[in-house]
Short mmCIF file of C-alpha atoms in Angstrom, two decimals:
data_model
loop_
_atom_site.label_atom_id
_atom_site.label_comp_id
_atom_site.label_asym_id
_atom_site.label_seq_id
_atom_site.Cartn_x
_atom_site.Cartn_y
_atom_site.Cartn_z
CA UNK A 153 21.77 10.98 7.61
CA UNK A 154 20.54 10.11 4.04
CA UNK A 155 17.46 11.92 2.64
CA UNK A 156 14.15 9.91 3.30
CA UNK A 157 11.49 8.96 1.25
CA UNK A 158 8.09 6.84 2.15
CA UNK A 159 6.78 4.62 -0.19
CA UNK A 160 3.51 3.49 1.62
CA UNK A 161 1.15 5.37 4.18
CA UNK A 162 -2.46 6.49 4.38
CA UNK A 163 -4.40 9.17 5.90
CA UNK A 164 -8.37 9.31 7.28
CA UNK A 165 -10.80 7.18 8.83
CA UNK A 166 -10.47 3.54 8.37
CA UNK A 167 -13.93 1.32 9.31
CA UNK A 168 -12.90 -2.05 9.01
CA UNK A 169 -11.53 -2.76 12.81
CA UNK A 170 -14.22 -0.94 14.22
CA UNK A 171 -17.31 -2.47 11.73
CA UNK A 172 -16.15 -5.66 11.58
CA UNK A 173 -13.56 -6.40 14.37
CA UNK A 174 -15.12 -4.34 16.98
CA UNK A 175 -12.19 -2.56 17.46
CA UNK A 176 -11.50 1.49 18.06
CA UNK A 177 -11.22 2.65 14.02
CA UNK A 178 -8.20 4.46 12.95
CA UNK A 179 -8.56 8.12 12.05
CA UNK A 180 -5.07 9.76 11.06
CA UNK A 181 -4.88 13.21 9.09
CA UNK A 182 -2.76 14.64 6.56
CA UNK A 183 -1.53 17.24 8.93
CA UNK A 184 -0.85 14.90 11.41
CA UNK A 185 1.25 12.90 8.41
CA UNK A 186 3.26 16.00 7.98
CA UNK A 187 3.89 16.13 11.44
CA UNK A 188 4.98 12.53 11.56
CA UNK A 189 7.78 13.60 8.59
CA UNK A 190 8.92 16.58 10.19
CA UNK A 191 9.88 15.20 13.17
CA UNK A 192 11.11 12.10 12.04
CA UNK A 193 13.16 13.57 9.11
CA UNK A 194 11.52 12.04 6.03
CA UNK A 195 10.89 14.19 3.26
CA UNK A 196 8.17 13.03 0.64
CA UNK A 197 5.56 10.35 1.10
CA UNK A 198 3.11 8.17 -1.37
CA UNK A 199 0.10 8.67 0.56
CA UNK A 200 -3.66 6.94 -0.16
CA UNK A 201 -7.02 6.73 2.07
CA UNK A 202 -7.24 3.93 4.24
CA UNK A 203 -9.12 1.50 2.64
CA UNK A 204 -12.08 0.65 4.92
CA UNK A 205 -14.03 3.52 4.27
CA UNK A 206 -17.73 3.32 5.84
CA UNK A 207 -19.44 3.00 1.99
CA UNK A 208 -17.77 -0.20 1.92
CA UNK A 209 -17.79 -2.08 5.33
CA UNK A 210 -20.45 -3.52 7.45
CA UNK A 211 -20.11 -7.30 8.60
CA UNK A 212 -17.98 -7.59 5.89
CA UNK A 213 -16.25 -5.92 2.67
CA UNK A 214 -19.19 -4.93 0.68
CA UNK A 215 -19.81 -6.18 -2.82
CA UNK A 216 -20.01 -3.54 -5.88
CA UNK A 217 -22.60 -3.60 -8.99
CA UNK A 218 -24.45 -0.92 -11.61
CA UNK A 219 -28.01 -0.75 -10.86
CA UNK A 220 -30.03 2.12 -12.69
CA UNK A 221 -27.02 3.41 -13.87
CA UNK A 222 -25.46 4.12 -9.59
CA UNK A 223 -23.01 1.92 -8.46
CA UNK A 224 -24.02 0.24 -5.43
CA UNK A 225 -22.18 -1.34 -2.48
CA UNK A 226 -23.91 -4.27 -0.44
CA UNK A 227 -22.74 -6.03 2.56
CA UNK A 228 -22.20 -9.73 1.29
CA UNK A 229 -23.16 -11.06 4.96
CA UNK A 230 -26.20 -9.26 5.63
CA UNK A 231 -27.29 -8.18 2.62
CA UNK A 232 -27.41 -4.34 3.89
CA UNK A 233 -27.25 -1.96 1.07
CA UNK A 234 -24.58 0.79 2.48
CA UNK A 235 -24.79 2.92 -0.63
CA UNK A 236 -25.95 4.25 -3.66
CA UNK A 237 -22.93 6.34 -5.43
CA UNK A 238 -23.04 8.44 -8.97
CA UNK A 239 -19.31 7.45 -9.15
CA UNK A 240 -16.66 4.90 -7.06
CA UNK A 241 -16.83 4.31 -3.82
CA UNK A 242 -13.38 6.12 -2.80
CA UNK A 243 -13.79 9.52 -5.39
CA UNK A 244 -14.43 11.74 -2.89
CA UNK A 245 -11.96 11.01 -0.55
CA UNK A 246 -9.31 10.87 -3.21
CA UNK A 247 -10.33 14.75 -4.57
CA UNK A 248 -10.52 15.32 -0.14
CA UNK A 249 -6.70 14.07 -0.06
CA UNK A 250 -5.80 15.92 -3.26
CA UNK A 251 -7.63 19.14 -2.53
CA UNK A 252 -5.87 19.09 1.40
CA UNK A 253 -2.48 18.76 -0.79
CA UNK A 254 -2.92 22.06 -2.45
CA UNK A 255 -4.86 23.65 0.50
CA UNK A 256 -1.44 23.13 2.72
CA UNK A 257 0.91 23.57 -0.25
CA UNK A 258 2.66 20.45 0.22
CA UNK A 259 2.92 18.89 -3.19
CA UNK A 260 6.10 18.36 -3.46
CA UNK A 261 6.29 16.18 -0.07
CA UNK A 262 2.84 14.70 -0.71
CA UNK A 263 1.95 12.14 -3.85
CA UNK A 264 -1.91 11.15 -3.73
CA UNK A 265 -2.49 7.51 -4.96
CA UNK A 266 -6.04 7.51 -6.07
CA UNK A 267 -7.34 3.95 -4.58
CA UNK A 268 -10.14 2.49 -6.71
CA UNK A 269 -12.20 -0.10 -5.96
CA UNK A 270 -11.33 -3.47 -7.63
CA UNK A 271 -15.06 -4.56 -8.47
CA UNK A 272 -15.60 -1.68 -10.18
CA UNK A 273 -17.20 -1.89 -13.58
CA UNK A 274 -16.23 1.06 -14.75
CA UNK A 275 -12.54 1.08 -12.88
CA UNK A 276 -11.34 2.61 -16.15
CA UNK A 277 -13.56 5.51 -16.49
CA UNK A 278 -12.55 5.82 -12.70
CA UNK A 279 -8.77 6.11 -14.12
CA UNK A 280 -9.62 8.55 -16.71
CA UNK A 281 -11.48 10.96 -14.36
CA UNK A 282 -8.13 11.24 -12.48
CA UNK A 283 -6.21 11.67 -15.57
CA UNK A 284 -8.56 14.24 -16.58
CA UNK A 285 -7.92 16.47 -13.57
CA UNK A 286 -4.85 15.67 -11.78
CA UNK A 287 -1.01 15.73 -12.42
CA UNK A 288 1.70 13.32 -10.77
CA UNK A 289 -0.35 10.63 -8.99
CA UNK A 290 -0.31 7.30 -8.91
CA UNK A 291 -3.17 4.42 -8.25
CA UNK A 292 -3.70 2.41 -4.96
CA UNK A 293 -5.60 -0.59 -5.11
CA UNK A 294 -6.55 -2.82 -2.29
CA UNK A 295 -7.22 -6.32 -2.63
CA UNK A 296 -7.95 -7.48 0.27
CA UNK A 297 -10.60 -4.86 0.60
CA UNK A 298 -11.85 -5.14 -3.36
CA UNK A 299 -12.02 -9.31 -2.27
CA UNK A 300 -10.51 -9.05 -6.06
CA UNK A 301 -7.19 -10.18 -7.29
CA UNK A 302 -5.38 -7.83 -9.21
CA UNK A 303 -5.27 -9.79 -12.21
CA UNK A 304 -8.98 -9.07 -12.94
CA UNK A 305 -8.17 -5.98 -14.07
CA UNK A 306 -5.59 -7.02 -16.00
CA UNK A 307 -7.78 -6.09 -19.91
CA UNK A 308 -8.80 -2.14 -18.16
CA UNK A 309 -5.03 -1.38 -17.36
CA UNK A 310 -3.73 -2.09 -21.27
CA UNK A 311 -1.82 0.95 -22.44
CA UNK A 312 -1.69 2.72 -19.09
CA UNK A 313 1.38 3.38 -17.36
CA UNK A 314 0.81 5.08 -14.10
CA UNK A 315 2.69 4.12 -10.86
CA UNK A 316 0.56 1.24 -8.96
CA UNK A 317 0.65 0.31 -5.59
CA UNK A 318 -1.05 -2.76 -4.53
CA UNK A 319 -1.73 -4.38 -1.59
CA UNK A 320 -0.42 -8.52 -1.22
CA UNK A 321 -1.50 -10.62 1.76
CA UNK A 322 -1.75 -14.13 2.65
CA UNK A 323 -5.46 -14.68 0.52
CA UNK A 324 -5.28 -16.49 -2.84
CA UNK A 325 -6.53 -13.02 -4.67
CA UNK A 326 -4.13 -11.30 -2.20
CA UNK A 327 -1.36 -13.37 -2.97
CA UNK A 328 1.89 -11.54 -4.30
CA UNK A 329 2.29 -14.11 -7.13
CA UNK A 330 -1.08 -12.26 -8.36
CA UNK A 331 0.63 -9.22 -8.86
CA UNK A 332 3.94 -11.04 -10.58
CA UNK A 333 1.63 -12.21 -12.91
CA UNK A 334 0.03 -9.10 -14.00
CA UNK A 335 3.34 -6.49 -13.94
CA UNK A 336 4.71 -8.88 -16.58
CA UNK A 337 1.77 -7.22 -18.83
CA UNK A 338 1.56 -3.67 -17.43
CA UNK A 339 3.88 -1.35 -18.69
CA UNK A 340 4.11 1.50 -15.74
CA UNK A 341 6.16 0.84 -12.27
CA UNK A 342 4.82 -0.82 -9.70
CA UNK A 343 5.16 -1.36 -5.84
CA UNK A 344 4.46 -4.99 -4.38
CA UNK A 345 2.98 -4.19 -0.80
CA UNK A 346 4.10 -5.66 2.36
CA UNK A 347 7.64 -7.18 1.50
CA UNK A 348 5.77 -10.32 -0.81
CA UNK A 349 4.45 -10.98 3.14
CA UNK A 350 8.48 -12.49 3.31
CA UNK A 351 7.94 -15.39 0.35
CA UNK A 352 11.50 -15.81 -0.79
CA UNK A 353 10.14 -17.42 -3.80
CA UNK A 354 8.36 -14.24 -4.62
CA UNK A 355 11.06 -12.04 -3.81
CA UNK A 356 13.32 -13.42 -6.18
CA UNK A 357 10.73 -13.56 -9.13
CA UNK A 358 10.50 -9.53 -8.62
CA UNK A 359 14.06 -9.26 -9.12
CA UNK A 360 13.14 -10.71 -12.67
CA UNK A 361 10.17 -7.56 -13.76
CA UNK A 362 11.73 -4.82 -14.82
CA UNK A 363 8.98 -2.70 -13.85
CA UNK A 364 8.28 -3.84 -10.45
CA UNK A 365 9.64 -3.35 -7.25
CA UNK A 366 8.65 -3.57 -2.69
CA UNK A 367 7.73 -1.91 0.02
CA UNK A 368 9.29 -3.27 3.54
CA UNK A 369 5.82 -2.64 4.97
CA UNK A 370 5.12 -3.72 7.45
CA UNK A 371 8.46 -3.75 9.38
CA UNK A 372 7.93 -3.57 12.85
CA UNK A 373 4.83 -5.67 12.63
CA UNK A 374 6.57 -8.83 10.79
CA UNK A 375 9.12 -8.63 13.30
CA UNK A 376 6.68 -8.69 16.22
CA UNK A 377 4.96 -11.29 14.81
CA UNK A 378 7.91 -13.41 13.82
CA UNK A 379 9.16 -13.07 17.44
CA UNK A 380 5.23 -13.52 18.65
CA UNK A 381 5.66 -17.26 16.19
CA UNK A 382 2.37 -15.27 14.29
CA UNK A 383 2.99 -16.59 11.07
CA UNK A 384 -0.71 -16.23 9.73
CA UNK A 385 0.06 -13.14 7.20
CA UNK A 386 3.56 -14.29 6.74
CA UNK A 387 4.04 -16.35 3.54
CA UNK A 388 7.18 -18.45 4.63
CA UNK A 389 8.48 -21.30 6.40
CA UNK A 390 9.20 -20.41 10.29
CA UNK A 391 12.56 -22.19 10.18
CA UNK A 392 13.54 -19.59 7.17
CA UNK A 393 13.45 -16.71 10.40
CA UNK A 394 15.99 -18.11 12.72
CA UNK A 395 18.11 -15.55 12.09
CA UNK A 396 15.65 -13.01 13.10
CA UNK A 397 17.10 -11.36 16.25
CA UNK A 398 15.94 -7.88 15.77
CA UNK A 399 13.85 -5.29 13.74
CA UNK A 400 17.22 -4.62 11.33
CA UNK A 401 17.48 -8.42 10.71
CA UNK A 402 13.81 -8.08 8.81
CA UNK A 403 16.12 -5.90 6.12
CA UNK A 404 18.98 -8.62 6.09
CA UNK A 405 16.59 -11.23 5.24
CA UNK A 406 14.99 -9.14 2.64
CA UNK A 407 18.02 -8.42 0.98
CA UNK A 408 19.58 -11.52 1.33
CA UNK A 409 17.10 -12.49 -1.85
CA UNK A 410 15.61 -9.38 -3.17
CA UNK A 411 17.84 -6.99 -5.06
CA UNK A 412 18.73 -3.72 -3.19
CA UNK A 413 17.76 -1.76 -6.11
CA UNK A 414 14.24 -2.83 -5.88
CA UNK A 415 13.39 -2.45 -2.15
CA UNK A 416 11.76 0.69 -0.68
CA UNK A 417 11.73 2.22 2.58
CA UNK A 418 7.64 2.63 3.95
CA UNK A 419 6.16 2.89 7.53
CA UNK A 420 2.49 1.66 6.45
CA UNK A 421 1.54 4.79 8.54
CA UNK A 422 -0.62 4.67 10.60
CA UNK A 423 -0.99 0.67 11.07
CA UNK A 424 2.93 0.73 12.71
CA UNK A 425 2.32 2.33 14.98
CA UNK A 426 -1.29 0.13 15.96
CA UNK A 427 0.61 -3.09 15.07
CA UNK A 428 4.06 -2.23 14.60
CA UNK A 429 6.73 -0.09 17.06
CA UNK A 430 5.16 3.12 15.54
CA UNK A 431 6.47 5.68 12.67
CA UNK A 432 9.24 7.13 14.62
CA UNK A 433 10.83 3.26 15.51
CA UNK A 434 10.51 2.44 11.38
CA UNK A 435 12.67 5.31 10.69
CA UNK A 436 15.14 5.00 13.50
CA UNK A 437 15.45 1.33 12.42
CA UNK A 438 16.27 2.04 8.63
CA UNK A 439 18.60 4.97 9.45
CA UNK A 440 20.46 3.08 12.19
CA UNK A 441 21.09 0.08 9.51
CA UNK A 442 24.55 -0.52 8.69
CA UNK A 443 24.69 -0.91 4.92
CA UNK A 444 26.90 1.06 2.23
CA UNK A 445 25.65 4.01 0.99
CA UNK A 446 24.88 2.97 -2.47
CA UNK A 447 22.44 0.64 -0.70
CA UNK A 448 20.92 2.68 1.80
CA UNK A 449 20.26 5.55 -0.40
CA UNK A 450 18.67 3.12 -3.24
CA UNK A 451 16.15 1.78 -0.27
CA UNK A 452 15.93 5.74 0.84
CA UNK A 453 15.19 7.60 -2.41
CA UNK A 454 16.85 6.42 -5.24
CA UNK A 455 14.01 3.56 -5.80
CA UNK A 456 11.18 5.64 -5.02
CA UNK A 457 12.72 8.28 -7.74
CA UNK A 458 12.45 5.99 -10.25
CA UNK A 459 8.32 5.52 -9.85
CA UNK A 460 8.45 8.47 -11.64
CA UNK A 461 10.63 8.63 -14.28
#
């Protein structure tokens, strides 16, 4: 069994099905990550804060703006102000991630990506705080969450070159042509989220960037959905799945138009195993797939190495 490596998971307390979709939240910690990886066999993870965090949700995704020199977050339903902050939303669960990492002594199976918050003004002061005090990290942001394509960043990311990884959905500033668009500018590596949500269009423009590359998140879920004919985050034809007989196929189809030297293995922990056939099904899947070794160990490691070099 090949080495394992996990481009995409989170750890804490995640508002948004609870706030917004009445559902129980999702609260997942670091040690119970490490648990996850021990027993399932996979040996380093890219790890960020679930997005949702309770300064930002209410009916909706709040809204960010500087007044008197705080940045404040405001519900853009209700109106509610949820807070008043000296610094991004997400700062103090970043250093809470980062401080747990040297706390358990697990830095070299843990990388923080710092998630900022798209609507930030001052996103690259945010950036520079992190570079400031921290070593081998990369950035997470979410767009769904931000309501902010990443292309409005695109002028505060010039002559930066830290690994991104960046959420893509089925929303216009979601969309994973968003994030074609701006790798072409930024020079550092990046990780599309969420497979392009399965646009073959968009997977074979990434095999044209240099500099960017995918997740498989989230596996188990497309597959459930594709079998459930849930095609509402999926970003492709229905007919284009008929091949789809089980979990492994997902991978088939994906590198059917996406070179195998850009794809990376991730379980979206914890949302597989809420949505998905959990963490330990994602890696039973991937290490069960028949595929030569050049390939497999490219999706295992080899990609994810190159994040960082």
């Amino acid at each position: 069994m090949t080495k394992l490596y996990d481009a995409h998971a989170h750890v804490g307390t995640d508002y948004f099905y609870h706030k917004i979709k009445n559902y129980e939240e999702f609260d997942f910690s670091l040690k119970k990550l490490l648990e996850r990886m021990k027993k399932n066999g996979v040996e380093k993870s890219i790890v960020s804060q679930c997005p949702s965090i309770k300064e930002i949700t209410c009916c909706a995704s709040a809204d960010i703006k500087i007044e008197n020199k705080k940045i404040v977050t405001q519900c853009p339903k209700c109106k509610k102000i949820l807070a008043r902050l000296n610094h991004d939303p997400y700062r103090d669960y970043n250093i809470k991630i980062a401080r747990e990492i040297e706390e358990l002594g697990v830095k070299e199976k843990i990388i923080p990506f710092f998630i900022i918050h798209l609507q930030n003004p001052l996103i690259r002061e945010e950036i520079d705080f992190y570079k400031k005090n921290y070593k081998n990290f990369g950035l997470k942001f979410h767009t769904l969450v931000s309501r902010r394509s990443i292309i409005s960043i695109k002028e505060k990311m010039k002559g930066l070159n830290i690994p991104l990884l960046v959420h893509t959905g089925e929303e216009t500033y979601c969309h994973p042509n968003e994030l074609v668009e701006f790798s072409k500018s930024y020079k550092g590596k990046i990780i599309m989220a969420h497979a392009a949500r399965l646009s073959i269009d968009c997977l074979k423009k990434v095999n044209q960037i240099k500099n960017l590359f995918v997740d498989v998140t989230p596996l188990t879920s497309f597959y459930r959905r594709i079998m459930d004919d849930d095609f509402k985050t999926i970003l492709e034809k229905k007919e284009a799945f008929n091949q789809i007989r089980a979990p492994s196929d997902v991978y088939h189809f994906l590198l059917k138009y996406l070179d195998y030297k850009k794809l990376l293995f991730g379980t979206d922990a914890p949302w597989c195993d809420k949505y998905g056939l959990g963490y330990g099904s994602e890696v039973k899947i991937f290490n069960d797939l028949e595929l030569n070794s050049e390939i497999k160990e490219s999706i295992a490691y080899k990609n994810f190495d190159k994040l960082f070099n």
